[in-house]
CSV table of C-alpha atoms in Angstrom, one decimal:
chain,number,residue,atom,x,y,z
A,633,UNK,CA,4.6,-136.7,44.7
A,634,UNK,CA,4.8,-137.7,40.9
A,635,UNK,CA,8.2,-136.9,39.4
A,636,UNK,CA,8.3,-137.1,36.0
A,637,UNK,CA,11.1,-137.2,33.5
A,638,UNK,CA,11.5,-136.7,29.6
A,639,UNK,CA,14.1,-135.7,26.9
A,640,UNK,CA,15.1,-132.4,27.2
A,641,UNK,CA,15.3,-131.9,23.3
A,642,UNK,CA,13.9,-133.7,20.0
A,643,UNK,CA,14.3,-132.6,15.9
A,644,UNK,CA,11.6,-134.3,13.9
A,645,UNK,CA,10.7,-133.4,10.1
A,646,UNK,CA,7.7,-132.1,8.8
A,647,UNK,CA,5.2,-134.6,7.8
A,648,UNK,CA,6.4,-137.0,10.7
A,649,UNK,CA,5.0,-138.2,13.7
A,650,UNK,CA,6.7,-137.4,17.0
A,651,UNK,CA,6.2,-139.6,20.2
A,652,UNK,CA,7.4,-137.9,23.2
A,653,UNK,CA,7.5,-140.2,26.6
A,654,UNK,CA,7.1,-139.3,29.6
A,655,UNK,CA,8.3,-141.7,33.0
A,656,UNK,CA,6.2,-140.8,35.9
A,657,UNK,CA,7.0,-144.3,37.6
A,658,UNK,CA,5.8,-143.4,41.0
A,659,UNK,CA,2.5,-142.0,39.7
A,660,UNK,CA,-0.7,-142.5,42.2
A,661,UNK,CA,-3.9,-144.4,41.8
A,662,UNK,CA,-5.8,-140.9,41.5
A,663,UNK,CA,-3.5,-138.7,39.5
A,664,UNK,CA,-4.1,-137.7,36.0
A,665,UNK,CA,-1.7,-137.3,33.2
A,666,UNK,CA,-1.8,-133.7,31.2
A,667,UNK,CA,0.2,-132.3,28.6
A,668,UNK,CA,0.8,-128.4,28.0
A,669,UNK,CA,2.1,-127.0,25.4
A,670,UNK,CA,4.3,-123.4,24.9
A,671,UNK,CA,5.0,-121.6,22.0
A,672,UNK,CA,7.7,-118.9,22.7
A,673,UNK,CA,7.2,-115.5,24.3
A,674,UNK,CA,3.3,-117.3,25.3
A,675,UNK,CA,2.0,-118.9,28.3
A,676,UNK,CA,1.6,-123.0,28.3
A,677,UNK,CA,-1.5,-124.5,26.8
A,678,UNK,CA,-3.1,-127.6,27.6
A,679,UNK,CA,-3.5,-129.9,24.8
A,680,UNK,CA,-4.7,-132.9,26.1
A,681,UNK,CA,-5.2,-135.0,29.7
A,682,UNK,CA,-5.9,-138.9,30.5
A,683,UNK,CA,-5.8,-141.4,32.8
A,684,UNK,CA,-5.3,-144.5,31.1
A,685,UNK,CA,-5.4,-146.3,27.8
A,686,UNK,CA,-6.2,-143.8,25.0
A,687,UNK,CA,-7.3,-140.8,24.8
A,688,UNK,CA,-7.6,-138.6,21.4
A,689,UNK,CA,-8.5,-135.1,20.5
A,690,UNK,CA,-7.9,-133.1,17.6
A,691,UNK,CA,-4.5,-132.1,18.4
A,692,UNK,CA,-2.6,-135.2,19.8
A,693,UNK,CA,-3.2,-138.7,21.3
A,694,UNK,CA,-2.3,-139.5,24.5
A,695,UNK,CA,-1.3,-143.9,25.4
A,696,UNK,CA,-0.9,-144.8,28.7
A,697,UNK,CA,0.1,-148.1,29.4
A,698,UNK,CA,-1.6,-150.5,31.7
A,699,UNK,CA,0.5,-149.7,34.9
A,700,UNK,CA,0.7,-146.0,34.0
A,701,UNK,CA,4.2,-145.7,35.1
A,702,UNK,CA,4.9,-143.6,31.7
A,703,UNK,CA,2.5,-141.9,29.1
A,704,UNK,CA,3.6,-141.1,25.2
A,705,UNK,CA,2.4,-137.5,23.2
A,706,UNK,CA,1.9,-138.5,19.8
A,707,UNK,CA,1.2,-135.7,17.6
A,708,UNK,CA,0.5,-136.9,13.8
A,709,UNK,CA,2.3,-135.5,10.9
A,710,UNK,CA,4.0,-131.9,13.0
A,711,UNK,CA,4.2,-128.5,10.5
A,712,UNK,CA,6.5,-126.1,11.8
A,713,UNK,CA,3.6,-124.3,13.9
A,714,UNK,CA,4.7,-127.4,16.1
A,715,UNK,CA,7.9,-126.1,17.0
A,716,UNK,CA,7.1,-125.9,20.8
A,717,UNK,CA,8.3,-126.9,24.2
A,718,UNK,CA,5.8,-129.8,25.8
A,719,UNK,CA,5.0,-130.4,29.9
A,720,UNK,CA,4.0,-133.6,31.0
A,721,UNK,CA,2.6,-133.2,34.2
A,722,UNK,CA,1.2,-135.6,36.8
A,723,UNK,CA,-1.5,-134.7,39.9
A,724,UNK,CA,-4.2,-135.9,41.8
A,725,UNK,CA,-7.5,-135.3,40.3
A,726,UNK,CA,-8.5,-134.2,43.7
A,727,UNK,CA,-5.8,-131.9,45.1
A,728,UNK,CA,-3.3,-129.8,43.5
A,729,UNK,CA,-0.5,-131.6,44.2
A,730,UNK,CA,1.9,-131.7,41.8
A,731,UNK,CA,0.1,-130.8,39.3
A,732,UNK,CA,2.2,-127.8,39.9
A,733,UNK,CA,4.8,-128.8,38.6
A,734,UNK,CA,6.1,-128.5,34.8
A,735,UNK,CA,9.7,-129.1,35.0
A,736,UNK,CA,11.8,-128.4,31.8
A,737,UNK,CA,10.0,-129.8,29.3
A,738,UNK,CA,10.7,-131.1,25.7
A,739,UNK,CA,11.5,-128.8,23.4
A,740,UNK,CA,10.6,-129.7,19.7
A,741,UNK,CA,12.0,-128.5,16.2
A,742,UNK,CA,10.3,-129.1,13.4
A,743,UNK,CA,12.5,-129.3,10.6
A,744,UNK,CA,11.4,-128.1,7.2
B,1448,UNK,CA,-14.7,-114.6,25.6
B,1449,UNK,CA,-11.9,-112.8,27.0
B,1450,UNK,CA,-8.8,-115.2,28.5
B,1451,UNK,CA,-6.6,-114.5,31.1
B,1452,UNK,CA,-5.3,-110.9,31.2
B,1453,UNK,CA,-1.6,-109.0,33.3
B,1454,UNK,CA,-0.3,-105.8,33.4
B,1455,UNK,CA,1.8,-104.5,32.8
B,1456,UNK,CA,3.3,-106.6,30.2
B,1457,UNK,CA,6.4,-105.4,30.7
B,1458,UNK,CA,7.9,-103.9,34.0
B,1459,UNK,CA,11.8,-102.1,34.3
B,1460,UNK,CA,12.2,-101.1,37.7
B,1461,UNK,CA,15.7,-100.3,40.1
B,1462,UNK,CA,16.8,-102.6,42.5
B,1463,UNK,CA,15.2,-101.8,46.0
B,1464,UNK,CA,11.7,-100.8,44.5
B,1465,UNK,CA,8.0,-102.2,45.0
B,1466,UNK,CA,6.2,-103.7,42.2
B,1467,UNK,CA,3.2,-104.9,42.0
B,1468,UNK,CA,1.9,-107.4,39.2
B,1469,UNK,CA,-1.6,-108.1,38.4
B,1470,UNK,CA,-3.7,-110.6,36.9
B,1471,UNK,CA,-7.4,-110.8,35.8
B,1472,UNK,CA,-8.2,-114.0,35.1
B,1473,UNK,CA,-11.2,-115.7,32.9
B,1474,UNK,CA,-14.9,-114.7,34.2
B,1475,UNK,CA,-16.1,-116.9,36.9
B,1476,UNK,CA,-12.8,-119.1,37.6
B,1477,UNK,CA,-12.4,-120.2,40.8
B,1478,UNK,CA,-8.5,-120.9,41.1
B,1479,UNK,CA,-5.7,-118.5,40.1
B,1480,UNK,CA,-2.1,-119.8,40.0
B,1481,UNK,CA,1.1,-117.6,39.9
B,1482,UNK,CA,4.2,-118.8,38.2
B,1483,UNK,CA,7.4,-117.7,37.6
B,1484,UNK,CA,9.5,-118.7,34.6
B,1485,UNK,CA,13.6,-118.1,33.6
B,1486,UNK,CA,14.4,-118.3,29.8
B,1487,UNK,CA,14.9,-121.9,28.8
B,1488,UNK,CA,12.8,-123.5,31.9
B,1489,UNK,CA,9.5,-124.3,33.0
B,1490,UNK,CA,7.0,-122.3,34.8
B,1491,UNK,CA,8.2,-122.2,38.6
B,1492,UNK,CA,4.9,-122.3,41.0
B,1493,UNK,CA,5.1,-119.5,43.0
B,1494,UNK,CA,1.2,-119.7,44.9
B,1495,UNK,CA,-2.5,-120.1,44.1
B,1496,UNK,CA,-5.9,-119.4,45.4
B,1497,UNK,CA,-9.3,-121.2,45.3
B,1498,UNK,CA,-11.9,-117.4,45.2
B,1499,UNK,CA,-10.1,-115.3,48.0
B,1500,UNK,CA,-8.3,-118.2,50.0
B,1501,UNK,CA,-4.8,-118.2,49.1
B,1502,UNK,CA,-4.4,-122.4,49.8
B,1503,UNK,CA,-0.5,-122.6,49.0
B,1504,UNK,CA,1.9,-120.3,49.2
B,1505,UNK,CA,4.9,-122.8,49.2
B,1506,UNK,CA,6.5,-121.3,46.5
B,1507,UNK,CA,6.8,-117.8,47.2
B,1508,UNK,CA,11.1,-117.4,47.1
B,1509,UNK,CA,10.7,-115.2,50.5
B,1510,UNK,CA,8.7,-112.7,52.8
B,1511,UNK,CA,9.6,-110.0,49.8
B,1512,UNK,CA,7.0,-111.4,47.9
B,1513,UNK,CA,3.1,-111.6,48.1
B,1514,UNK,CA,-0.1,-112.2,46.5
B,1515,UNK,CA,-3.8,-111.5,47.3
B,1516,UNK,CA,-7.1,-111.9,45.6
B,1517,UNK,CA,-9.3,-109.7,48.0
B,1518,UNK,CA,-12.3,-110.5,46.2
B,1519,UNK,CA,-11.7,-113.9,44.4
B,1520,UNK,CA,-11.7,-112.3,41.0
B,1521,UNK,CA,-8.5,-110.0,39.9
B,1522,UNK,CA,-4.9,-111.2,42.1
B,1523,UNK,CA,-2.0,-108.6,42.8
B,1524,UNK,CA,1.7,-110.4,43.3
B,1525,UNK,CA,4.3,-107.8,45.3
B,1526,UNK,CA,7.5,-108.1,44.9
B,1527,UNK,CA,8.7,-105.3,47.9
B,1528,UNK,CA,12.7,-104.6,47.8
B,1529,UNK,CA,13.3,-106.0,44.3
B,1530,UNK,CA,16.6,-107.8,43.3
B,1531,UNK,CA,17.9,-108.2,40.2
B,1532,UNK,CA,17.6,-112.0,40.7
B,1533,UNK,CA,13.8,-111.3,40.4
B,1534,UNK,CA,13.7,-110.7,36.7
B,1535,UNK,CA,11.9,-113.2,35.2
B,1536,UNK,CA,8.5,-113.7,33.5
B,1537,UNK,CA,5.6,-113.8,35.5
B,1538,UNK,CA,2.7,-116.0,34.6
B,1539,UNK,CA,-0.4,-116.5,36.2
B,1540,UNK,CA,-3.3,-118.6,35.2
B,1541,UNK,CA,-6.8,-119.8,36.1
B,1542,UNK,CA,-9.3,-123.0,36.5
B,1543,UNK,CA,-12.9,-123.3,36.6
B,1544,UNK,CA,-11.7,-125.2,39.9
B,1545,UNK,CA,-8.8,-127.1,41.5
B,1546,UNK,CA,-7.6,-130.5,41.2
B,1547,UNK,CA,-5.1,-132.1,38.4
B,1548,UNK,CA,-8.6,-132.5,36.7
B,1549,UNK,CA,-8.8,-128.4,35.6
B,1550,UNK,CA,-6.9,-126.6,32.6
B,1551,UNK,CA,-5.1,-124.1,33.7
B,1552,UNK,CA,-5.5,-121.1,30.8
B,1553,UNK,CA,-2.4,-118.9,31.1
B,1554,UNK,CA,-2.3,-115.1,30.7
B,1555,UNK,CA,0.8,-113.8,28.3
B,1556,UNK,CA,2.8,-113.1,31.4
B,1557,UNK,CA,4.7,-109.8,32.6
B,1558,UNK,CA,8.4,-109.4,32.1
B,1559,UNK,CA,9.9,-107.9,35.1
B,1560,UNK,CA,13.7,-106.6,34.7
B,1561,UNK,CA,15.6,-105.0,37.7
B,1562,UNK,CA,18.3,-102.7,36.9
């Protein structure tokens, strides 16, 4: 199975644009990358999936390098509203695998 | 249309009593997850089901706890003899099917305290 890894905690200010990287160095040829997001006292919400290269939505940009060992969330200029923990997760696009798995997460201040 | 729903929302019960959680998750999803989640960490898999088939239960702390989706729509987790180191919020979740591939959309959880 995929572990992954990434800082427990980040500040950024508003305005900014916050990278947060994710290692996932034993990641299989058939797993996909998705990020969650959780506001407190809510559930986790997806916010964006890929499998290499880029991929963009109207929330965030995912880059995955070529050997996919690590993946970056790059959310453009953050507001407070941004103040969230965020789940990289790795599993096959097949099974469930580990997709089960959200570990602890970053957990992101925006700063005013 | 409607997301994931669970009640109760909240739950205080003694130590040594049944409870029973339940979820009703969005119209037509095949999959239904349950997690469990302490303050400050990350949803804890607990079991899931593809319609009625419960396909992983690996999770599930002991034999005090269980889940069922007797007709592949609306899932009940018991907790029988509860403890007080079952408080926690419990999430569960659906996917229009199963695979890394599927969202999961989460319901707003129910926070269970044991006294």
């Amino acid at each position: 199975l995929a572990k992954t890894t990434q800082p427990i905690s980040m500040d950024s200010y508003e305005g900014q644009e916050v990278n947060i990287t994710c290692s996932h160095n034993n990641i299989a040829t058939n797993d996909y990358i998705t990020w969650y997001q959780q506001f407190p006292s809510q559930g986790p919400r997806f916010i964006i999936q890929g499998y290499k290269t880029k991929v963009t939505n109207e929330v965030a940009s995912l880059f995955i390098p070529a050997d996919r060992k690590s993946s970056t969330l790059s959310l453009p200029r953050v507001s407070l509203s941004d103040t969230a923990v965020y789940y990289c997760l790795v599993g096959d696009s097949r099974y469930p695998g580990n997709q089960f798995y959200f570990g602890t997460g970053t957990s992101l201040t925006v700063i005013p | 249309g409607a997301g994931v729903s669970q009640s109760p929302r909240y739950k205080v019960t003694k130590r040594g009593q049944d409870v029973a959680l339940r979820c009703d998750p969005i119209s037509g999803h095949v999959s239904l997850y349950w997690y469990r989640q302490a303050l400050g960490q990350g949803p804890e898999f607990l079991t899931y089901f593809n319609y009625e088939a419960q396909q992983d239960k690996s999770g599930l702390p002991n034999d005090r706890f269980s889940a069922e989706r007797p007709e592949g729509s609306i899932s009940t987790l018991t907790i029988q003899r509860t403890e007080q180191r079952d408080s926690a919020m419990y999430r569960c979740a659906s996917s229009r099917g199963t695979g890394a591939f599927y969202e999961q959309y989460f319901g707003p959880g129910t926070r269970l305290t044991v006294t």
